GROMACS .gro file of C-alpha atoms in nm:
model
  463
    1UNK     CA    1 -11.068  -3.553   0.647
    2UNK     CA    2 -11.122  -3.438   0.981
    3UNK     CA    3 -10.989  -3.082   0.989
    4UNK     CA    4 -11.070  -2.846   1.295
    5UNK     CA    5 -11.406  -2.703   1.211
    6UNK     CA    6 -11.325  -2.372   1.381
    7UNK     CA    7 -11.012  -2.211   1.500
    8UNK     CA    8 -11.193  -1.999   1.760
    9UNK     CA    9 -11.326  -2.267   2.028
   10UNK     CA   10 -11.207  -2.208   2.360
   11UNK     CA   11 -10.944  -2.398   2.562
   12UNK     CA   12 -11.091  -2.724   2.742
   13UNK     CA   13 -11.075  -2.774   3.096
   14UNK     CA   14 -10.791  -3.046   3.026
   15UNK     CA   15 -10.588  -2.787   2.824
   16UNK     CA   16 -10.628  -2.526   3.084
   17UNK     CA   17 -10.521  -2.764   3.364
   18UNK     CA   18 -10.222  -2.891   3.150
   19UNK     CA   19 -10.107  -2.562   3.075
   20UNK     CA   20 -10.100  -2.387   3.401
   21UNK     CA   21  -9.970  -2.722   3.583
   22UNK     CA   22  -9.671  -2.750   3.315
   23UNK     CA   23  -9.625  -2.400   3.372
   24UNK     CA   24  -9.611  -2.452   3.746
   25UNK     CA   25  -9.329  -2.722   3.694
   26UNK     CA   26  -9.146  -2.525   3.483
   27UNK     CA   27  -9.153  -2.227   3.744
   28UNK     CA   28  -9.066  -2.454   4.039
   29UNK     CA   29  -8.758  -2.593   3.877
   30UNK     CA   30  -8.638  -2.260   3.724
   31UNK     CA   31  -8.710  -2.100   4.077
   32UNK     CA   32  -8.473  -2.382   4.225
   33UNK     CA   33  -8.187  -2.311   3.948
   34UNK     CA   34  -8.231  -1.906   3.987
   35UNK     CA   35  -8.262  -1.884   4.350
   36UNK     CA   36  -7.900  -1.948   4.398
   37UNK     CA   37  -7.785  -1.678   4.154
   38UNK     CA   38  -7.773  -1.369   4.362
   39UNK     CA   39  -7.627  -1.503   4.669
   40UNK     CA   40  -7.391  -1.781   4.577
   41UNK     CA   41  -7.075  -1.584   4.487
   42UNK     CA   42  -7.111  -1.422   4.856
   43UNK     CA   43  -7.138  -1.735   5.019
   44UNK     CA   44  -6.929  -1.987   4.782
   45UNK     CA   45  -6.610  -1.760   4.848
   46UNK     CA   46  -6.618  -1.853   5.206
   47UNK     CA   47  -6.591  -2.225   5.137
   48UNK     CA   48  -6.259  -2.413   5.181
   49UNK     CA   49  -6.049  -2.403   4.840
   50UNK     CA   50  -6.271  -2.149   4.681
   51UNK     CA   51  -6.116  -1.901   4.434
   52UNK     CA   52  -6.313  -1.655   4.222
   53UNK     CA   53  -6.274  -1.866   3.932
   54UNK     CA   54  -6.423  -2.171   4.103
   55UNK     CA   55  -6.711  -1.969   4.214
   56UNK     CA   56  -6.774  -1.883   3.858
   57UNK     CA   57  -6.784  -2.270   3.759
   58UNK     CA   58  -7.006  -2.314   4.074
   59UNK     CA   59  -7.255  -2.041   3.946
   60UNK     CA   60  -7.254  -2.172   3.615
   61UNK     CA   61  -7.178  -2.537   3.585
   62UNK     CA   62  -7.528  -2.600   3.548
   63UNK     CA   63  -7.525  -2.462   3.184
   64UNK     CA   64  -7.286  -2.700   3.061
   65UNK     CA   65  -7.457  -2.986   3.171
   66UNK     CA   66  -7.793  -2.849   3.029
   67UNK     CA   67  -7.644  -2.737   2.707
   68UNK     CA   68  -7.511  -3.112   2.640
   69UNK     CA   69  -7.828  -3.291   2.741
   70UNK     CA   70  -8.134  -3.074   2.673
   71UNK     CA   71  -8.170  -3.184   2.331
   72UNK     CA   72  -8.139  -3.561   2.412
   73UNK     CA   73  -8.370  -3.567   2.685
   74UNK     CA   74  -8.611  -3.427   2.439
   75UNK     CA   75  -8.546  -3.714   2.197
   76UNK     CA   76  -8.561  -3.974   2.472
   77UNK     CA   77  -8.880  -3.860   2.572
   78UNK     CA   78  -9.012  -3.968   2.224
   79UNK     CA   79  -8.910  -4.314   2.299
   80UNK     CA   80  -8.943  -4.355   2.679
   81UNK     CA   81  -9.255  -4.127   2.752
   82UNK     CA   82  -9.276  -3.768   2.861
   83UNK     CA   83  -9.363  -3.810   3.232
   84UNK     CA   84  -9.100  -4.067   3.299
   85UNK     CA   85  -8.847  -3.828   3.161
   86UNK     CA   86  -8.964  -3.524   3.343
   87UNK     CA   87  -8.953  -3.697   3.656
   88UNK     CA   88  -8.612  -3.865   3.593
   89UNK     CA   89  -8.472  -3.482   3.512
   90UNK     CA   90  -8.643  -3.369   3.805
   91UNK     CA   91  -8.493  -3.617   4.027
   92UNK     CA   92  -8.156  -3.530   3.890
   93UNK     CA   93  -8.219  -3.181   3.973
   94UNK     CA   94  -8.295  -3.307   4.331
   95UNK     CA   95  -8.013  -3.534   4.397
   96UNK     CA   96  -7.810  -3.234   4.273
   97UNK     CA   97  -7.939  -3.000   4.514
   98UNK     CA   98  -7.885  -3.259   4.809
   99UNK     CA   99  -7.512  -3.310   4.677
  100UNK     CA  100  -7.479  -2.924   4.717
  101UNK     CA  101  -7.653  -2.914   5.053
  102UNK     CA  102  -7.435  -3.163   5.204
  103UNK     CA  103  -7.116  -3.025   5.062
  104UNK     CA  104  -6.869  -2.848   5.256
  105UNK     CA  105  -6.602  -2.744   4.981
  106UNK     CA  106  -6.664  -2.551   4.642
  107UNK     CA  107  -6.609  -2.849   4.460
  108UNK     CA  108  -6.918  -3.020   4.581
  109UNK     CA  109  -7.139  -2.717   4.529
  110UNK     CA  110  -6.965  -2.751   4.152
  111UNK     CA  111  -7.042  -3.102   4.118
  112UNK     CA  112  -7.394  -3.050   4.234
  113UNK     CA  113  -7.478  -2.773   4.017
  114UNK     CA  114  -7.354  -2.985   3.732
  115UNK     CA  115  -7.586  -3.275   3.837
  116UNK     CA  116  -7.899  -3.002   3.884
  117UNK     CA  117  -7.836  -2.903   3.503
  118UNK     CA  118  -7.826  -3.294   3.392
  119UNK     CA  119  -8.207  -3.291   3.466
  120UNK     CA  120  -8.244  -3.097   3.136
  121UNK     CA  121  -8.628  -3.123   3.089
  122UNK     CA  122  -8.725  -2.828   2.956
  123UNK     CA  123  -8.760  -2.935   2.602
  124UNK     CA  124  -8.975  -3.251   2.766
  125UNK     CA  125  -9.199  -3.011   2.898
  126UNK     CA  126  -9.254  -2.822   2.592
  127UNK     CA  127  -9.339  -3.174   2.415
  128UNK     CA  128  -9.584  -3.282   2.688
  129UNK     CA  129  -9.776  -2.930   2.658
  130UNK     CA  130  -9.812  -2.987   2.268
  131UNK     CA  131  -9.937  -3.336   2.340
  132UNK     CA  132 -10.194  -3.193   2.569
  133UNK     CA  133 -10.331  -2.898   2.399
  134UNK     CA  134 -10.492  -2.858   2.057
  135UNK     CA  135 -10.269  -2.679   1.782
  136UNK     CA  136 -10.494  -2.387   1.791
  137UNK     CA  137 -10.408  -2.334   2.142
  138UNK     CA  138 -10.037  -2.448   2.164
  139UNK     CA  139  -9.917  -2.083   2.143
  140UNK     CA  140 -10.109  -1.990   2.464
  141UNK     CA  141  -9.981  -2.290   2.644
  142UNK     CA  142  -9.628  -2.202   2.537
  143UNK     CA  143  -9.696  -1.848   2.657
  144UNK     CA  144  -9.772  -1.934   2.983
  145UNK     CA  145  -9.484  -2.136   3.034
  146UNK     CA  146  -9.284  -1.824   2.889
  147UNK     CA  147  -9.431  -1.639   3.164
  148UNK     CA  148  -9.331  -1.871   3.452
  149UNK     CA  149  -8.967  -1.840   3.352
  150UNK     CA  150  -9.011  -1.451   3.377
  151UNK     CA  151  -9.164  -1.464   3.713
  152UNK     CA  152  -8.925  -1.733   3.837
  153UNK     CA  153  -8.632  -1.517   3.776
  154UNK     CA  154  -8.800  -1.219   3.907
  155UNK     CA  155  -8.911  -1.416   4.239
  156UNK     CA  156  -8.552  -1.538   4.276
  157UNK     CA  157  -8.375  -1.205   4.286
  158UNK     CA  158  -8.593  -1.100   4.556
  159UNK     CA  159  -8.659  -1.393   4.780
  160UNK     CA  160  -8.315  -1.562   4.737
  161UNK     CA  161  -8.140  -1.316   4.947
  162UNK     CA  162  -8.420  -1.317   5.200
  163UNK     CA  163  -8.404  -1.710   5.229
  164UNK     CA  164  -8.018  -1.715   5.237
  165UNK     CA  165  -8.030  -1.475   5.528
  166UNK     CA  166  -8.286  -1.737   5.718
  167UNK     CA  167  -8.116  -2.072   5.619
  168UNK     CA  168  -7.780  -2.018   5.478
  169UNK     CA  169  -7.641  -2.159   5.154
  170UNK     CA  170  -7.697  -2.524   5.276
  171UNK     CA  171  -8.069  -2.447   5.374
  172UNK     CA  172  -8.122  -2.301   5.039
  173UNK     CA  173  -8.021  -2.593   4.853
  174UNK     CA  174  -8.257  -2.807   5.094
  175UNK     CA  175  -8.525  -2.562   4.983
  176UNK     CA  176  -8.436  -2.627   4.606
  177UNK     CA  177  -8.444  -3.000   4.677
  178UNK     CA  178  -8.815  -2.972   4.799
  179UNK     CA  179  -8.893  -2.764   4.488
  180UNK     CA  180  -8.818  -3.018   4.265
  181UNK     CA  181  -8.983  -3.283   4.476
  182UNK     CA  182  -9.307  -3.061   4.464
  183UNK     CA  183  -9.273  -3.038   4.106
  184UNK     CA  184  -9.246  -3.406   4.082
  185UNK     CA  185  -9.592  -3.454   4.286
  186UNK     CA  186  -9.739  -3.190   4.073
  187UNK     CA  187  -9.650  -3.395   3.735
  188UNK     CA  188  -9.819  -3.694   3.878
  189UNK     CA  189 -10.115  -3.559   4.065
  190UNK     CA  190 -10.195  -3.255   3.836
  191UNK     CA  191 -10.071  -3.281   3.498
  192UNK     CA  192 -10.295  -3.498   3.260
  193UNK     CA  193 -10.183  -3.796   3.070
  194UNK     CA  194 -10.189  -3.764   2.713
  195UNK     CA  195 -10.374  -4.039   2.530
  196UNK     CA  196 -10.110  -4.031   2.246
  197UNK     CA  197  -9.771  -3.870   2.244
  198UNK     CA  198  -9.611  -3.797   1.878
  199UNK     CA  199  -9.363  -3.579   1.738
  200UNK     CA  200  -9.435  -3.210   1.712
  201UNK     CA  201  -9.236  -3.004   1.470
  202UNK     CA  202  -9.331  -2.662   1.645
  203UNK     CA  203  -9.216  -2.781   1.982
  204UNK     CA  204  -8.931  -3.073   1.936
  205UNK     CA  205  -8.613  -3.099   1.781
  206UNK     CA  206  -8.571  -3.288   1.451
  207UNK     CA  207  -8.221  -3.382   1.436
  208UNK     CA  208  -8.231  -3.437   1.032
  209UNK     CA  209  -8.322  -3.053   1.004
  210UNK     CA  210  -8.036  -2.929   1.235
  211UNK     CA  211  -7.813  -2.866   0.938
  212UNK     CA  212  -8.087  -2.640   0.787
  213UNK     CA  213  -8.121  -2.435   1.108
  214UNK     CA  214  -7.777  -2.398   1.158
  215UNK     CA  215  -7.724  -2.272   0.794
  216UNK     CA  216  -7.965  -1.978   0.870
  217UNK     CA  217  -7.781  -1.669   0.903
  218UNK     CA  218  -8.062  -1.475   1.071
  219UNK     CA  219  -8.130  -1.761   1.322
  220UNK     CA  220  -7.753  -1.780   1.420
  221UNK     CA  221  -7.750  -1.396   1.457
  222UNK     CA  222  -8.033  -1.461   1.737
  223UNK     CA  223  -7.838  -1.758   1.876
  224UNK     CA  224  -7.533  -1.532   1.923
  225UNK     CA  225  -7.774  -1.295   2.076
  226UNK     CA  226  -7.928  -1.530   2.368
  227UNK     CA  227  -7.544  -1.671   2.397
  228UNK     CA  228  -7.433  -1.304   2.478
  229UNK     CA  229  -7.734  -1.233   2.687
  230UNK     CA  230  -7.689  -1.503   2.939
  231UNK     CA  231  -7.311  -1.476   2.922
  232UNK     CA  232  -7.343  -1.137   3.051
  233UNK     CA  233  -7.602  -1.211   3.304
  234UNK     CA  234  -7.385  -1.487   3.441
  235UNK     CA  235  -7.090  -1.295   3.468
  236UNK     CA  236  -7.257  -0.982   3.612
  237UNK     CA  237  -7.377  -1.193   3.893
  238UNK     CA  238  -7.022  -1.358   3.968
  239UNK     CA  239  -6.934  -1.014   4.106
  240UNK     CA  240  -7.268  -0.777   4.165
  241UNK     CA  241  -7.363  -0.923   4.486
  242UNK     CA  242  -7.009  -0.839   4.620
  243UNK     CA  243  -7.037  -0.487   4.517
  244UNK     CA  244  -7.359  -0.464   4.719
  245UNK     CA  245  -7.228  -0.617   5.004
  246UNK     CA  246  -6.883  -0.437   4.992
  247UNK     CA  247  -6.948  -0.110   4.823
  248UNK     CA  248  -7.312  -0.021   4.956
  249UNK     CA  249  -7.252  -0.209   5.295
  250UNK     CA  250  -7.568  -0.410   5.224
  251UNK     CA  251  -7.593  -0.722   5.401
  252UNK     CA  252  -7.688  -1.009   5.180
  253UNK     CA  253  -8.026  -1.096   5.340
  254UNK     CA  254  -8.115  -0.729   5.240
  255UNK     CA  255  -8.009  -0.742   4.872
  256UNK     CA  256  -8.389  -0.756   4.798
  257UNK     CA  257  -8.430  -0.388   4.905
  258UNK     CA  258  -8.255  -0.301   4.586
  259UNK     CA  259  -8.365  -0.572   4.368
  260UNK     CA  260  -8.741  -0.539   4.440
  261UNK     CA  261  -8.785  -0.179   4.321
  262UNK     CA  262  -8.539  -0.219   4.032
  263UNK     CA  263  -8.731  -0.502   3.892
  264UNK     CA  264  -9.064  -0.340   3.942
  265UNK     CA  265  -8.946  -0.025   3.758
  266UNK     CA  266  -8.761  -0.218   3.488
  267UNK     CA  267  -9.099  -0.439   3.398
  268UNK     CA  268  -9.305  -0.135   3.387
  269UNK     CA  269  -9.065   0.062   3.177
  270UNK     CA  270  -9.027  -0.222   2.931
  271UNK     CA  271  -9.389  -0.268   2.851
  272UNK     CA  272  -9.427   0.058   2.654
  273UNK     CA  273  -9.134  -0.056   2.420
  274UNK     CA  274  -9.237  -0.384   2.378
  275UNK     CA  275  -9.587  -0.250   2.242
  276UNK     CA  276  -9.359  -0.006   2.010
  277UNK     CA  277  -9.186  -0.299   1.909
  278UNK     CA  278  -9.468  -0.531   1.822
  279UNK     CA  279  -9.769  -0.317   1.759
  280UNK     CA  280  -9.598  -0.018   1.575
  281UNK     CA  281  -9.344  -0.269   1.365
  282UNK     CA  282  -9.010  -0.118   1.539
  283UNK     CA  283  -8.873  -0.437   1.670
  284UNK     CA  284  -8.528  -0.404   1.507
  285UNK     CA  285  -8.491  -0.032   1.644
  286UNK     CA  286  -8.617  -0.150   1.992
  287UNK     CA  287  -8.384  -0.445   2.009
  288UNK     CA  288  -8.075  -0.292   1.888
  289UNK     CA  289  -8.131  -0.005   2.115
  290UNK     CA  290  -8.162  -0.233   2.424
  291UNK     CA  291  -7.857  -0.423   2.370
  292UNK     CA  292  -7.678  -0.097   2.371
  293UNK     CA  293  -7.845  -0.032   2.697
  294UNK     CA  294  -7.716  -0.355   2.845
  295UNK     CA  295  -7.354  -0.270   2.708
  296UNK     CA  296  -7.380   0.091   2.861
  297UNK     CA  297  -7.487  -0.026   3.217
  298UNK     CA  298  -7.207  -0.273   3.234
  299UNK     CA  299  -6.955  -0.023   3.126
  300UNK     CA  300  -7.111   0.200   3.390
  301UNK     CA  301  -7.044  -0.064   3.665
  302UNK     CA  302  -6.687  -0.059   3.562
  303UNK     CA  303  -6.618   0.329   3.535
  304UNK     CA  304  -6.850   0.467   3.777
  305UNK     CA  305  -6.846   0.525   4.170
  306UNK     CA  306  -7.053   0.248   4.346
  307UNK     CA  307  -7.260   0.452   4.540
  308UNK     CA  308  -7.623   0.365   4.615
  309UNK     CA  309  -7.792   0.559   4.346
  310UNK     CA  310  -7.539   0.486   4.080
  311UNK     CA  311  -7.584   0.133   4.137
  312UNK     CA  312  -7.959   0.177   4.166
  313UNK     CA  313  -7.971   0.339   3.820
  314UNK     CA  314  -7.742   0.095   3.653
  315UNK     CA  315  -7.915  -0.213   3.771
  316UNK     CA  316  -8.240  -0.041   3.633
  317UNK     CA  317  -8.097  -0.006   3.279
  318UNK     CA  318  -7.954  -0.350   3.327
  319UNK     CA  319  -8.253  -0.514   3.397
  320UNK     CA  320  -8.476  -0.322   3.181
  321UNK     CA  321  -8.269  -0.421   2.883
  322UNK     CA  322  -8.248  -0.771   3.005
  323UNK     CA  323  -8.627  -0.832   3.045
  324UNK     CA  324  -8.712  -0.679   2.732
  325UNK     CA  325  -8.444  -0.901   2.497
  326UNK     CA  326  -8.500  -1.179   2.701
  327UNK     CA  327  -8.884  -1.167   2.607
  328UNK     CA  328  -8.854  -1.057   2.248
  329UNK     CA  329  -8.549  -1.289   2.133
  330UNK     CA  330  -8.796  -1.617   2.137
  331UNK     CA  331  -9.047  -1.427   1.964
  332UNK     CA  332  -8.780  -1.326   1.685
  333UNK     CA  333  -8.700  -1.713   1.671
  334UNK     CA  334  -9.051  -1.766   1.593
  335UNK     CA  335  -9.100  -1.498   1.334
  336UNK     CA  336  -8.788  -1.582   1.153
  337UNK     CA  337  -8.772  -1.991   1.156
  338UNK     CA  338  -8.893  -2.208   0.877
  339UNK     CA  339  -9.260  -2.294   0.950
  340UNK     CA  340  -9.185  -2.655   1.019
  341UNK     CA  341  -8.876  -2.632   1.193
  342UNK     CA  342  -8.975  -2.406   1.472
  343UNK     CA  343  -8.886  -2.670   1.748
  344UNK     CA  344  -8.566  -2.750   1.594
  345UNK     CA  345  -8.459  -2.368   1.604
  346UNK     CA  346  -8.577  -2.334   1.955
  347UNK     CA  347  -8.357  -2.642   2.065
  348UNK     CA  348  -8.043  -2.477   1.902
  349UNK     CA  349  -8.152  -2.136   2.070
  350UNK     CA  350  -8.166  -2.291   2.380
  351UNK     CA  351  -7.846  -2.468   2.400
  352UNK     CA  352  -7.676  -2.145   2.278
  353UNK     CA  353  -7.837  -1.957   2.623
  354UNK     CA  354  -7.708  -2.245   2.843
  355UNK     CA  355  -7.383  -2.260   2.677
  356UNK     CA  356  -7.366  -1.870   2.726
  357UNK     CA  357  -7.449  -1.914   3.092
  358UNK     CA  358  -7.178  -2.155   3.151
  359UNK     CA  359  -6.905  -1.939   2.950
  360UNK     CA  360  -7.031  -1.630   3.153
  361UNK     CA  361  -6.974  -1.787   3.495
  362UNK     CA  362  -6.655  -1.938   3.395
  363UNK     CA  363  -6.508  -1.649   3.220
  364UNK     CA  364  -6.627  -1.409   3.487
  365UNK     CA  365  -6.509  -1.593   3.762
  366UNK     CA  366  -6.136  -1.617   3.571
  367UNK     CA  367  -6.123  -1.256   3.502
  368UNK     CA  368  -6.223  -1.155   3.859
  369UNK     CA  369  -5.955  -1.379   4.001
  370UNK     CA  370  -5.706  -1.226   3.757
  371UNK     CA  371  -5.785  -0.880   3.703
  372UNK     CA  372  -6.042  -0.763   3.941
  373UNK     CA  373  -6.411  -0.668   3.948
  374UNK     CA  374  -6.408  -0.380   3.713
  375UNK     CA  375  -6.252  -0.585   3.441
  376UNK     CA  376  -6.548  -0.857   3.451
  377UNK     CA  377  -6.765  -0.548   3.386
  378UNK     CA  378  -6.576  -0.459   3.100
  379UNK     CA  379  -6.569  -0.791   2.978
  380UNK     CA  380  -6.967  -0.783   2.967
  381UNK     CA  381  -6.975  -0.438   2.813
  382UNK     CA  382  -6.725  -0.596   2.513
  383UNK     CA  383  -6.935  -0.892   2.481
  384UNK     CA  384  -7.266  -0.648   2.462
  385UNK     CA  385  -7.070  -0.432   2.217
  386UNK     CA  386  -6.994  -0.714   1.983
  387UNK     CA  387  -7.361  -0.826   2.005
  388UNK     CA  388  -7.449  -0.472   1.923
  389UNK     CA  389  -7.260  -0.487   1.624
  390UNK     CA  390  -7.387  -0.778   1.473
  391UNK     CA  391  -7.749  -0.715   1.550
  392UNK     CA  392  -7.712  -0.369   1.351
  393UNK     CA  393  -7.704  -0.570   1.032
  394UNK     CA  394  -7.995  -0.785   1.107
  395UNK     CA  395  -8.289  -0.799   0.872
  396UNK     CA  396  -8.607  -0.616   0.998
  397UNK     CA  397  -8.828  -0.886   1.115
  398UNK     CA  398  -9.169  -0.901   0.983
  399UNK     CA  399  -9.459  -0.852   1.202
  400UNK     CA  400  -9.590  -1.209   1.187
  401UNK     CA  401  -9.724  -1.449   1.425
  402UNK     CA  402  -9.752  -1.821   1.403
  403UNK     CA  403 -10.085  -2.023   1.406
  404UNK     CA  404 -10.100  -2.384   1.375
  405UNK     CA  405 -10.448  -2.566   1.257
  406UNK     CA  406 -10.548  -2.933   1.278
  407UNK     CA  407 -10.620  -3.052   0.932
  408UNK     CA  408 -10.562  -3.457   1.002
  409UNK     CA  409 -10.692  -3.676   0.741
  410UNK     CA  410 -10.537  -3.503   0.422
  411UNK     CA  411 -10.337  -3.687   0.142
  412UNK     CA  412 -10.027  -3.526   0.011
  413UNK     CA  413 -10.223  -3.387  -0.273
  414UNK     CA  414 -10.499  -3.223  -0.066
  415UNK     CA  415 -10.235  -3.070   0.162
  416UNK     CA  416 -10.059  -2.935  -0.129
  417UNK     CA  417 -10.386  -2.803  -0.261
  418UNK     CA  418 -10.471  -2.657   0.090
  419UNK     CA  419 -10.133  -2.491   0.105
  420UNK     CA  420 -10.217  -2.279  -0.187
  421UNK     CA  421 -10.560  -2.206  -0.084
  422UNK     CA  422 -10.457  -2.078   0.274
  423UNK     CA  423 -10.191  -1.847   0.094
  424UNK     CA  424 -10.480  -1.683  -0.087
  425UNK     CA  425 -10.653  -1.584   0.263
  426UNK     CA  426 -10.637  -1.236   0.385
  427UNK     CA  427 -10.316  -1.179   0.619
  428UNK     CA  428 -10.166  -1.521   0.569
  429UNK     CA  429  -9.813  -1.474   0.467
  430UNK     CA  430  -9.663  -1.830   0.480
  431UNK     CA  431  -9.842  -2.149   0.488
  432UNK     CA  432  -9.703  -2.513   0.492
  433UNK     CA  433  -9.948  -2.823   0.509
  434UNK     CA  434  -9.786  -3.149   0.612
  435UNK     CA  435 -10.005  -3.451   0.554
  436UNK     CA  436  -9.798  -3.678   0.776
  437UNK     CA  437  -9.839  -3.441   1.059
  438UNK     CA  438 -10.214  -3.328   1.004
  439UNK     CA  439 -10.102  -2.985   1.077
  440UNK     CA  440 -10.118  -2.672   0.887
  441UNK     CA  441  -9.844  -2.424   0.981
  442UNK     CA  442  -9.934  -2.067   0.918
  443UNK     CA  443  -9.759  -1.719   0.963
  444UNK     CA  444 -10.014  -1.435   0.945
  445UNK     CA  445 -10.029  -1.071   1.005
  446UNK     CA  446 -10.278  -1.025   1.272
  447UNK     CA  447 -10.383  -0.700   1.167
  448UNK     CA  448 -10.482  -0.806   0.813
  449UNK     CA  449 -10.571  -1.187   0.917
  450UNK     CA  450 -10.957  -1.271   0.841
  451UNK     CA  451 -11.028  -1.549   1.083
  452UNK     CA  452 -11.390  -1.592   0.955
  453UNK     CA  453 -11.253  -1.671   0.604
  454UNK     CA  454 -11.032  -1.927   0.760
  455UNK     CA  455 -11.300  -2.082   0.948
  456UNK     CA  456 -11.521  -2.086   0.621
  457UNK     CA  457 -11.226  -2.267   0.434
  458UNK     CA  458 -11.219  -2.559   0.722
  459UNK     CA  459 -11.593  -2.574   0.720
  460UNK     CA  460 -11.578  -2.601   0.331
  461UNK     CA  461 -11.345  -2.887   0.374
  462UNK     CA  462 -11.518  -3.087   0.622
  463UNK     CA  463 -11.838  -3.067   0.428
   0.00000   0.00000   0.00000
């Protein structure tokens, strides 16, 4: 046996470097994906053959190709190598950006956006992070990547309009191309190369377990949630920039004047509710309430007058709700998913997210073209209400966190015995030890968990 002797050891310099550099790659890619969101509907309507429905496809085409290819990319990386697949995905993303930059029609933009999404490297980046970090530090690495996603979205809302005012739509796609190439440079100059790459149940999809995950009603409820959230987000941005331009008389380059303070207030406002949800064990109440907040804000856009302060207030409600839900949904998946199937559950969840983005853009564009802007917001409000109803019947999640411990060198009997002993430790709610993985998967109650007791057990095993 060669278990981790102590779970409180700090991250090594290599682990810190790997975590930060992979987070940077993820951020550069997502920044490139989101930069276009707050401005595309304004610029694309001016292109030849453009229609509201085609603009909706241009905004959301990436979601369909990403949903189709993100699980295969992860599986291919097990066979052909992590860095090779990440580089391929980033090259596809860059090629899509170049195609869009060189296009003078809406069809070229749609093709470019679809090709961007074909570079579906999110799962591969997570797998490489798992290769480069020890089990006990993997959650920290994943958290850094999660933070990079949130930062890229917030930055895109602010700098996307500014950059578009300087360089136009084509110039914005050239900037996105440069971001993709910069990510490749970071991949090969900063990201360490793992000595061994292997399958990680907490970070990768296991095809044989998809049926089990898809049969879990609570996980499906969360998959529906992320589908609805990104449907609403994308459909909203089919028409929201038009309201800022036409109703508020705010030129596109100045849209950041409203996005920046709204995002600052929204992020500050959500923090106390995140604490209430996690620390005070009020997750369901907070979660369901903020679904209602998103639905109410979209209904307000449909029914209320579009003057500055009403739009500002509705955007504040929308982004407060969106940011909290975007942050808590992955946490809920982690709390609910079977211990050894977290990676598979997250793969299905991500697929639902990108499908939602595609349906939102395509559906929002179609509704806008046939019925008008208010009906798009009513559609979003109806989707939010549907999600609200489904979420009301969800089980209140337990206040548990995931913990992984390296226990390599065990045979099956020893792994079974260790599982039982781990369950006797204070604060350990679930424990699965898999000898073939050399990993103990735990769900713990942080308020009751005794780290010293676990360290003592690990040292006893190693003796």
